Amino acid sequence: RFGGALAASRPLAVLGLRASAGLATQFAYFAAKVHPDIRLLAGGGSLIEDQIEQCKVAGGRTMLVFMMPLYPRETMKAIELARQTGIRIALVTDASFNDHDGIADHLLTARVSSRLVFDSYAASSTLVSVLLDAMCNNMDGKARKRLDDVERSSKKRKVFL
């Protein structure tokens, strides 16, 4: 269901602020190769409010949210606005966040390791790949075609060594 919601939303908003920005950027980078309209929301502030409203007007039905500790207030504000506009929330957060009732329509949790000076999001990073796979599996073969087209274009333009 999680992958289906991501695949069906056109556009698909992908939100990640502060510590979560890297996860959102990683997902958005690869998803843009197979999904026709990915919109990365990683800047914060009132610009995100504009972007959420634009996504809704353009037909977006789901916002994928990465929310890792320390849970920025801006992320919660963006989630609330998206829900008010009728956008469903697919939330990826850590296992210790338990205040997700009424926030997430779809929820995936991953462990965060706090043994190091800065938290490790290795499990969440792996989850990005799993989400990409789930989304692609719900795109009726169109993901493979789009990925093949992107690879041909990159090769033709000699993007990679």
Coordinates of N, CA, C and O in Angstrom, one line a residue:
R1 N 0.8 -1.2 0.0 CA 0.0 0.0 0.0 C 0.9 1.3 0.0 O 0.5 2.2 -0.6
F2 N 2.0 1.2 0.8 CA 2.9 2.4 0.8 C 3.4 2.7 -0.6 O 3.3 3.9 -1.0
G3 N 3.9 1.7 -1.2 CA 4.5 1.9 -2.6 C 3.4 2.3 -3.6 O 3.7 3.2 -4.4
G4 N 2.2 1.8 -3.4 CA 1.1 2.2 -4.3 C 0.7 3.6 -4.2 O 0.5 4.3 -5.1
A5 N 0.7 4.1 -2.9 CA 0.4 5.5 -2.7 C 1.4 6.4 -3.3 O 1.1 7.5 -3.9
L6 N 2.7 6.0 -3.2 CA 3.8 6.9 -3.8 C 3.7 6.9 -5.3 O 3.8 7.9 -6.0
A7 N 3.4 5.7 -5.9 CA 3.4 5.6 -7.4 C 2.2 6.3 -7.9 O 2.3 6.9 -9.0
A8 N 1.1 6.4 -7.2 CA -0.2 7.0 -7.7 C -0.2 8.5 -7.6 O -1.0 9.1 -8.3
S9 N 0.6 9.0 -6.8 CA 0.6 10.5 -6.6 C 1.4 11.2 -7.7 O 2.6 11.0 -7.8
R10 N 0.7 12.1 -8.4 CA 1.3 12.8 -9.5 C 0.9 14.3 -9.3 O -0.2 14.6 -9.7
P11 N 1.7 15.1 -8.8 CA 3.1 14.9 -8.4 C 3.2 14.2 -7.1 O 2.2 14.2 -6.3
L12 N 4.4 13.8 -6.8 CA 4.7 13.2 -5.4 C 5.6 14.2 -4.7 O 6.7 14.4 -5.2
A13 N 5.1 14.7 -3.6 CA 6.0 15.6 -2.8 C 6.8 14.8 -1.9 O 6.3 13.8 -1.3
V14 N 8.1 15.1 -1.7 CA 9.0 14.4 -0.8 C 9.6 15.4 0.1 O 10.3 16.3 -0.3
L15 N 9.3 15.3 1.4 CA 9.7 16.3 2.4 C 10.7 15.7 3.4 O 10.5 14.6 3.9
G16 N 11.7 16.5 3.6 CA 12.8 16.1 4.6 C 13.5 17.4 5.0 O 14.1 18.0 4.1
L17 N 13.4 17.7 6.2 CA 14.1 18.9 6.7 C 15.2 18.6 7.7 O 15.1 17.5 8.4
R18 N 16.2 19.4 7.8 CA 17.3 19.3 8.7 C 17.9 17.9 8.6 O 18.4 17.5 7.5
A19 N 18.0 17.1 9.6 CA 18.7 15.8 9.5 C 18.0 14.8 8.5 O 18.7 13.9 8.0
S20 N 16.8 15.1 8.2 CA 16.1 14.2 7.2 C 16.2 14.6 5.8 O 15.8 13.9 4.9
A21 N 16.9 15.8 5.6 CA 17.0 16.3 4.2 C 17.8 15.3 3.3 O 17.5 15.1 2.1
G22 N 18.8 14.7 3.9 CA 19.6 13.7 3.1 C 18.8 12.5 2.6 O 18.9 12.1 1.5
L23 N 18.0 12.0 3.5 CA 17.1 10.9 3.1 C 16.1 11.3 2.0 O 15.9 10.5 1.1
A24 N 15.5 12.4 2.2 CA 14.5 12.9 1.2 C 15.2 13.2 -0.2 O 14.7 12.8 -1.2
T25 N 16.4 13.7 -0.1 CA 17.2 14.0 -1.4 C 17.5 12.7 -2.0 O 17.4 12.6 -3.3
Q26 N 18.0 11.7 -1.3 CA 18.4 10.4 -1.8 C 17.2 9.8 -2.5 O 17.3 9.3 -3.7
F27 N 16.0 9.8 -1.8 CA 14.8 9.2 -2.4 C 14.4 10.0 -3.7 O 14.2 9.4 -4.7
A28 N 14.4 11.3 -3.6 CA 13.9 12.1 -4.7 C 14.8 11.9 -5.9 O 14.3 11.9 -7.1
Y29 N 16.1 11.8 -5.7 CA 17.1 11.7 -6.8 C 16.7 10.4 -7.7 O 16.6 10.5 -8.9
F30 N 16.6 9.3 -7.0 CA 16.4 8.1 -7.7 C 14.9 8.0 -8.2 O 14.7 7.5 -9.3
A31 N 14.0 8.4 -7.4 CA 12.6 8.4 -7.8 C 12.3 9.2 -9.1 O 11.5 8.8 -9.9
A32 N 13.0 10.3 -9.2 CA 12.8 11.1 -10.4 C 13.2 10.4 -11.7 O 12.8 10.8 -12.8
K33 N 14.0 9.3 -11.6 CA 14.4 8.6 -12.8 C 13.2 7.7 -13.3 O 13.2 7.3 -14.4
V34 N 12.3 7.4 -12.4 CA 11.2 6.5 -12.8 C 9.8 7.1 -12.6 O 8.9 6.7 -13.3
H35 N 9.6 8.1 -11.7 CA 8.3 8.7 -11.5 C 8.3 10.0 -12.3 O 9.2 10.8 -12.3
P36 N 7.1 10.3 -13.0 CA 7.1 11.4 -13.8 C 7.1 12.8 -13.2 O 7.4 13.8 -13.8
D37 N 6.8 12.9 -11.9 CA 6.8 14.2 -11.2 C 7.1 14.1 -9.7 O 6.2 13.9 -8.9
I38 N 8.4 14.3 -9.4 CA 8.8 14.3 -8.0 C 9.2 15.7 -7.6 O 9.9 16.4 -8.4
R39 N 8.7 16.1 -6.5 CA 9.0 17.5 -6.0 C 9.6 17.4 -4.6 O 8.9 17.0 -3.6
L40 N 10.9 17.7 -4.6 CA 11.6 17.7 -3.3 C 11.4 19.0 -2.5 O 11.5 20.1 -3.0
L41 N 10.9 18.8 -1.3 CA 10.7 19.9 -0.4 C 11.7 19.8 0.8 O 11.5 19.0 1.7
A42 N 12.8 20.6 0.7 CA 13.8 20.4 1.7 C 14.4 21.7 2.2 O 15.3 21.7 3.0
G43 N 13.7 22.8 1.8 CA 14.3 24.1 2.2 C 13.8 24.7 3.4 O 14.4 25.6 4.0
G44 N 12.6 24.4 3.9 CA 12.1 25.0 5.1 C 11.4 26.3 4.8 O 11.4 26.8 3.7
G45 N 10.8 26.8 5.9 CA 10.1 28.1 5.8 C 8.8 28.1 5.0 O 8.3 27.1 4.7
S46 N 8.4 29.3 4.7 CA 7.1 29.5 4.0 C 7.1 29.0 2.6 O 6.0 28.7 2.0
L47 N 8.2 28.8 2.0 CA 8.3 28.3 0.6 C 7.7 26.9 0.6 O 7.0 26.5 -0.4
I48 N 7.9 26.1 1.6 CA 7.3 24.7 1.6 C 5.8 24.8 1.6 O 5.1 24.0 0.9
E49 N 5.2 25.8 2.3 CA 3.8 26.0 2.2 C 3.3 26.2 0.8 O 2.3 25.6 0.4
D50 N 4.0 27.0 0.1 CA 3.7 27.3 -1.3 C 3.8 26.0 -2.1 O 2.9 25.7 -3.0
Q51 N 4.9 25.3 -1.9 CA 5.1 24.0 -2.7 C 4.1 23.0 -2.4 O 3.6 22.3 -3.3
I52 N 3.6 22.9 -1.2 CA 2.6 21.9 -0.8 C 1.3 22.3 -1.5 O 0.6 21.4 -2.1
E53 N 0.9 23.6 -1.5 CA -0.3 24.0 -2.2 C -0.2 23.8 -3.7 O -1.2 23.3 -4.3
Q54 N 1.0 24.0 -4.3 CA 1.2 23.8 -5.7 C 1.1 22.3 -6.0 O 0.5 21.9 -7.1
C55 N 1.6 21.5 -5.2 CA 1.5 20.0 -5.4 C 0.0 19.6 -5.4 O -0.4 18.8 -6.3
K56 N -0.8 20.1 -4.5 CA -2.2 19.7 -4.4 C -2.9 20.2 -5.7 O -3.7 19.4 -6.3
V57 N -2.7 21.4 -6.1 CA -3.4 22.0 -7.2 C -3.0 21.2 -8.5 O -3.8 21.0 -9.4
A58 N -1.7 20.7 -8.5 CA -1.3 19.9 -9.7 C -1.8 18.5 -9.7 O -1.5 17.7 -10.6
G59 N -2.5 18.1 -8.6 CA -3.1 16.7 -8.5 C -2.4 15.8 -7.6 O -2.8 14.6 -7.5
G60 N -1.4 16.3 -6.8 CA -0.7 15.4 -5.8 C -1.7 14.9 -4.7 O -2.5 15.7 -4.2
R61 N -1.6 13.6 -4.4 CA -2.4 13.0 -3.4 C -1.7 12.6 -2.2 O -2.3 12.3 -1.1
T62 N -0.3 12.5 -2.3 CA 0.5 11.9 -1.2 C 1.7 12.7 -1.0 O 2.3 13.2 -2.0
M63 N 2.2 12.9 0.2 CA 3.5 13.5 0.5 C 4.2 12.5 1.3 O 3.8 12.1 2.4
L64 N 5.4 12.1 0.8 CA 6.3 11.3 1.5 C 7.1 12.1 2.5 O 7.8 13.1 2.0
V65 N 7.1 11.8 3.7 CA 7.8 12.6 4.7 C 8.8 11.8 5.5 O 8.5 10.7 6.0
F66 N 10.1 12.3 5.5 CA 11.1 11.7 6.3 C 11.3 12.6 7.5 O 11.5 13.8 7.4
M67 N 11.1 12.0 8.7 CA 11.1 12.8 9.9 C 11.9 12.0 11.0 O 11.5 11.1 11.6
M68 N 13.2 12.5 11.1 CA 14.1 11.8 12.0 C 14.3 12.8 13.2 O 14.1 14.0 13.1
P69 N 14.8 12.3 14.3 CA 15.1 13.1 15.5 C 15.9 14.3 15.1 O 16.8 14.2 14.2
L70 N 15.6 15.4 15.6 CA 14.9 15.9 16.7 C 13.5 16.3 16.4 O 12.8 17.1 17.1
Y71 N 12.9 15.9 15.2 CA 11.6 16.2 14.8 C 11.3 17.8 14.7 O 10.6 18.3 15.6
P72 N 11.7 18.4 13.7 CA 11.6 19.9 13.5 C 10.1 20.3 13.5 O 9.2 19.6 12.9
R73 N 9.8 21.4 14.2 CA 8.5 21.9 14.2 C 8.0 22.2 12.8 O 6.8 22.1 12.5
E74 N 8.9 22.7 11.9 CA 8.6 22.9 10.5 C 8.0 21.7 9.8 O 7.1 21.8 9.0
T75 N 8.5 20.5 10.2 CA 8.0 19.3 9.5 C 6.6 19.1 10.0 O 5.7 18.8 9.1
M76 N 6.3 19.2 11.2 CA 4.9 19.0 11.7 C 4.0 20.1 11.1 O 2.9 19.7 10.7
K77 N 4.5 21.3 11.0 CA 3.6 22.3 10.4 C 3.3 22.0 8.9 O 2.2 22.1 8.4
A78 N 4.3 21.5 8.2 CA 4.1 21.1 6.8 C 3.2 19.9 6.7 O 2.3 19.9 5.8
I79 N 3.3 18.9 7.6 CA 2.3 17.8 7.6 C 0.9 18.3 7.9 O 0.0 17.9 7.2
E80 N 0.8 19.2 8.8 CA -0.6 19.7 9.1 C -1.2 20.4 7.9 O -2.4 20.2 7.6
L81 N -0.4 21.2 7.2 CA -0.9 21.9 6.1 C -1.3 20.9 5.0 O -2.3 21.1 4.3
A82 N -0.4 20.0 4.7 CA -0.7 19.0 3.7 C -2.0 18.3 4.0 O -2.9 18.1 3.1
R83 N -2.2 17.9 5.2 CA -3.4 17.2 5.6 C -4.6 18.1 5.4 O -5.7 17.6 5.0
Q84 N -4.5 19.4 5.8 CA -5.6 20.3 5.6 C -6.0 20.5 4.1 O -7.2 20.7 3.8
T85 N -5.0 20.3 3.2 CA -5.3 20.5 1.8 C -5.8 19.2 1.2 O -6.2 19.1 0.0
G86 N -5.8 18.1 2.0 CA -6.3 16.8 1.5 C -5.2 15.9 1.0 O -5.5 14.8 0.5
I87 N -4.0 16.2 1.2 CA -2.9 15.3 0.9 C -2.6 14.3 2.0 O -2.6 14.6 3.1
R88 N -2.5 13.1 1.6 CA -2.2 12.0 2.5 C -0.7 11.9 2.9 O 0.1 12.3 2.0
I89 N -0.4 11.5 4.0 CA 0.9 11.5 4.5 C 1.5 10.1 4.6 O 0.9 9.2 5.3
A90 N 2.6 9.8 3.9 CA 3.4 8.6 4.0 C 4.6 8.9 4.8 O 5.5 9.6 4.3
L91 N 4.6 8.5 6.1 CA 5.7 8.9 7.0 C 6.7 7.9 7.3 O 6.4 6.7 7.5
V92 N 8.0 8.3 7.1 CA 9.1 7.4 7.5 C 9.8 8.1 8.7 O 10.2 9.2 8.6
T93 N 9.8 7.4 9.8 CA 10.4 8.0 11.0 C 11.1 6.9 11.8 O 11.2 5.8 11.4
D94 N 11.7 7.3 12.9 CA 12.4 6.3 13.7 C 11.4 5.6 14.7 O 10.3 6.1 15.0
A95 N 11.9 4.5 15.1 CA 11.0 3.6 15.9 C 10.6 4.2 17.3 O 9.6 3.8 17.9
S96 N 11.4 5.2 17.8 CA 11.1 5.8 19.0 C 10.0 6.9 18.9 O 9.4 7.3 19.9
F97 N 9.7 7.4 17.7 CA 8.7 8.4 17.6 C 7.3 7.7 17.7 O 6.9 6.9 16.9
N98 N 6.6 8.0 18.7 CA 5.3 7.3 18.9 C 4.1 8.3 18.9 O 3.0 7.9 19.2
D99 N 4.3 9.5 18.4 CA 3.2 10.5 18.3 C 2.7 10.6 16.9 O 2.4 11.7 16.5
H100 N 2.5 9.5 16.2 CA 2.1 9.5 14.8 C 0.6 9.3 14.6 O 0.2 9.4 13.5
D101 N -0.1 9.0 15.6 CA -1.6 8.8 15.5 C -2.2 10.1 15.0 O -1.9 11.2 15.4
G102 N -3.0 10.0 13.9 CA -3.6 11.2 13.3 C -2.7 11.9 12.4 O -3.1 12.9 11.8
I103 N -1.4 11.5 12.3 CA -0.5 12.2 11.4 C -0.3 11.5 10.1 O -0.4 12.0 9.0
A104 N 0.0 10.2 10.2 CA 0.3 9.4 9.1 C -0.8 8.5 8.6 O -1.5 7.8 9.4
D105 N -1.0 8.5 7.3 CA -1.9 7.5 6.6 C -1.2 6.2 6.4 O -1.8 5.2 6.3
H106 N 0.1 6.3 6.1 CA 1.0 5.2 5.9 C 2.2 5.5 6.8 O 2.8 6.6 6.8
L107 N 2.7 4.4 7.5 CA 3.8 4.6 8.4 C 4.8 3.5 8.3 O 4.5 2.3 8.3
L108 N 6.1 3.9 8.2 CA 7.2 3.0 8.3 C 8.2 3.5 9.3 O 8.5 4.7 9.3
T109 N 8.7 2.6 10.2 CA 9.6 3.1 11.2 C 10.9 2.3 11.0 O 10.9 1.2 10.6
A110 N 12.0 3.0 11.4 CA 13.3 2.3 11.3 C 14.1 2.7 12.5 O 13.9 3.8 13.1
R111 N 15.0 1.9 12.9 CA 15.9 2.2 14.1 C 16.9 3.3 13.7 O 17.4 3.3 12.6
V112 N 17.2 4.1 14.7 CA 18.2 5.1 14.6 C 19.2 4.8 15.7 O 18.9 4.6 16.8
S113 N 20.5 4.7 15.3 CA 21.5 4.4 16.3 C 22.1 5.7 16.8 O 22.5 6.6 16.1
S114 N 22.1 5.8 18.1 CA 22.6 7.0 18.8 C 23.9 6.7 19.5 O 24.3 7.5 20.4
R115 N 24.6 5.7 19.2 CA 25.9 5.3 19.8 C 27.0 6.3 19.4 O 28.0 6.4 20.2
L116 N 26.9 6.9 18.3 CA 27.9 7.8 17.8 C 27.6 9.2 18.2 O 26.5 9.5 18.7
V117 N 28.5 10.1 18.0 CA 28.3 11.6 18.3 C 27.1 12.1 17.6 O 26.2 12.7 18.2
F118 N 26.9 11.7 16.3 CA 25.8 12.1 15.5 C 25.0 10.8 15.2 O 25.6 9.7 15.0
D119 N 23.7 10.9 15.3 CA 22.9 9.7 15.0 C 23.2 9.1 13.7 O 23.5 9.8 12.7
S120 N 23.1 7.7 13.6 CA 23.3 7.0 12.3 C 21.9 6.6 11.8 O 21.1 6.1 12.5
Y121 N 21.7 7.0 10.5 CA 20.4 6.7 9.8 C 20.6 5.6 8.8 O 19.9 5.5 7.7
A122 N 21.5 4.6 9.1 CA 21.8 3.6 8.1 C 20.5 2.8 7.8 O 20.3 2.4 6.6
A123 N 19.8 2.4 8.8 CA 18.5 1.6 8.5 C 17.6 2.4 7.7 O 16.9 1.9 6.8
S124 N 17.4 3.7 8.0 CA 16.5 4.6 7.2 C 17.0 4.7 5.8 O 16.2 4.7 4.8
S125 N 18.3 4.8 5.6 CA 18.9 4.9 4.2 C 18.5 3.6 3.4 O 18.2 3.7 2.2
T126 N 18.6 2.4 4.1 CA 18.3 1.2 3.4 C 16.8 1.2 3.1 O 16.4 0.7 2.0
L127 N 16.0 1.7 4.0 CA 14.5 1.8 3.8 C 14.2 2.7 2.5 O 13.2 2.4 1.8
V128 N 15.0 3.7 2.2 CA 14.9 4.5 1.0 C 14.9 3.5 -0.2 O 14.0 3.6 -1.1
S129 N 15.8 2.6 -0.3 CA 15.9 1.7 -1.4 C 14.7 0.8 -1.4 O 14.1 0.4 -2.5
V130 N 14.2 0.3 -0.3 CA 13.0 -0.5 -0.2 C 11.8 0.2 -0.7 O 11.0 -0.3 -1.5
L131 N 11.7 1.5 -0.3 CA 10.5 2.3 -0.8 C 10.6 2.5 -2.3 O 9.5 2.5 -3.0
L132 N 11.7 2.8 -2.8 CA 11.9 3.0 -4.3 C 11.4 1.7 -5.0 O 10.7 1.8 -6.0
D133 N 11.8 0.5 -4.5 CA 11.4 -0.7 -5.1 C 9.9 -0.9 -5.0 O 9.3 -1.3 -6.0
A134 N 9.3 -0.6 -3.9 CA 7.9 -0.8 -3.7 C 7.1 0.2 -4.6 O 6.1 -0.2 -5.2
M135 N 7.6 1.4 -4.8 CA 7.0 2.3 -5.7 C 7.1 1.8 -7.1 O 6.1 1.8 -7.9
C136 N 8.3 1.4 -7.5 CA 8.5 0.9 -8.9 C 7.6 -0.3 -9.2 O 7.0 -0.5 -10.3
N137 N 7.4 -1.2 -8.2 CA 6.6 -2.4 -8.4 C 5.1 -2.1 -8.5 O 4.3 -2.9 -9.0
N138 N 4.7 -0.8 -8.2 CA 3.3 -0.4 -8.4 C 3.1 0.5 -9.6 O 2.1 1.2 -9.7
M139 N 4.1 0.5 -10.5 CA 4.0 1.4 -11.6 C 3.7 0.7 -12.9 O 4.0 1.2 -14.0
D140 N 3.2 -0.5 -12.9 CA 2.8 -1.3 -14.0 C 3.9 -1.4 -15.2 O 3.5 -1.2 -16.3
G141 N 5.1 -1.6 -14.8 CA 6.2 -1.7 -15.8 C 6.7 -0.4 -16.4 O 7.7 -0.3 -17.1
K142 N 6.0 0.7 -16.0 CA 6.4 2.0 -16.5 C 7.8 2.5 -15.9 O 8.5 3.2 -16.5
A143 N 8.0 2.0 -14.7 CA 9.3 2.4 -14.0 C 10.5 1.9 -14.8 O 11.5 2.6 -15.1
R144 N 10.4 0.6 -15.2 CA 11.6 0.0 -16.0 C 11.8 0.8 -17.3 O 12.9 1.1 -17.7
K145 N 10.7 1.1 -18.0 CA 10.8 1.8 -19.3 C 11.4 3.2 -19.1 O 12.3 3.6 -19.8
R146 N 10.9 3.9 -18.1 CA 11.5 5.2 -17.8 C 13.0 5.1 -17.4 O 13.8 6.0 -17.9
L147 N 13.3 4.2 -16.6 CA 14.7 4.0 -16.2 C 15.6 3.7 -17.4 O 16.7 4.2 -17.5
D148 N 15.1 2.8 -18.3 CA 15.8 2.5 -19.5 C 16.0 3.7 -20.4 O 17.1 3.9 -20.9
D149 N 15.0 4.6 -20.5 CA 15.1 5.8 -21.2 C 16.1 6.8 -20.6 O 16.9 7.4 -21.4
V150 N 16.1 6.9 -19.3 CA 17.1 7.7 -18.6 C 18.5 7.2 -18.8 O 19.4 8.0 -19.1
E151 N 18.7 5.9 -18.8 CA 20.0 5.4 -19.0 C 20.5 5.6 -20.4 O 21.7 5.9 -20.6
R152 N 19.6 5.4 -21.4 CA 20.0 5.6 -22.8 C 20.4 7.1 -23.0 O 21.4 7.4 -23.6
S153 N 19.6 8.0 -22.4 CA 19.9 9.4 -22.5 C 21.2 9.8 -21.9 O 22.0 10.5 -22.5
S154 N 21.5 9.2 -20.7 CA 22.7 9.5 -20.0 C 23.9 9.0 -20.8 O 25.0 9.7 -20.9
K155 N 23.8 7.8 -21.4 CA 24.8 7.2 -22.2 C 25.1 8.1 -23.4 O 26.2 8.4 -23.8
K156 N 24.0 8.5 -24.1 CA 24.1 9.3 -25.3 C 24.8 10.6 -25.0 O 25.6 11.1 -25.8
R157 N 24.5 11.2 -23.9 CA 25.1 12.5 -23.5 C 26.4 12.4 -22.8 O 27.0 13.4 -22.4
K158 N 26.9 11.1 -22.6 CA 28.1 10.8 -21.9 C 28.2 11.5 -20.5 O 29.2 12.1 -20.2
V159 N 27.2 11.3 -19.8 CA 27.1 11.9 -18.4 C 28.1 11.2 -17.5 O 28.7 11.9 -16.6
F160 N 28.3 9.9 -17.6 CA 29.1 9.2 -16.7 C 30.4 8.7 -17.4 O 30.4 8.4 -18.6
L161 N 31.4 8.5 -16.7 CA 32.7 8.0 -17.2 C 32.6 6.5 -17.7 O 31.9 5.8 -17.2

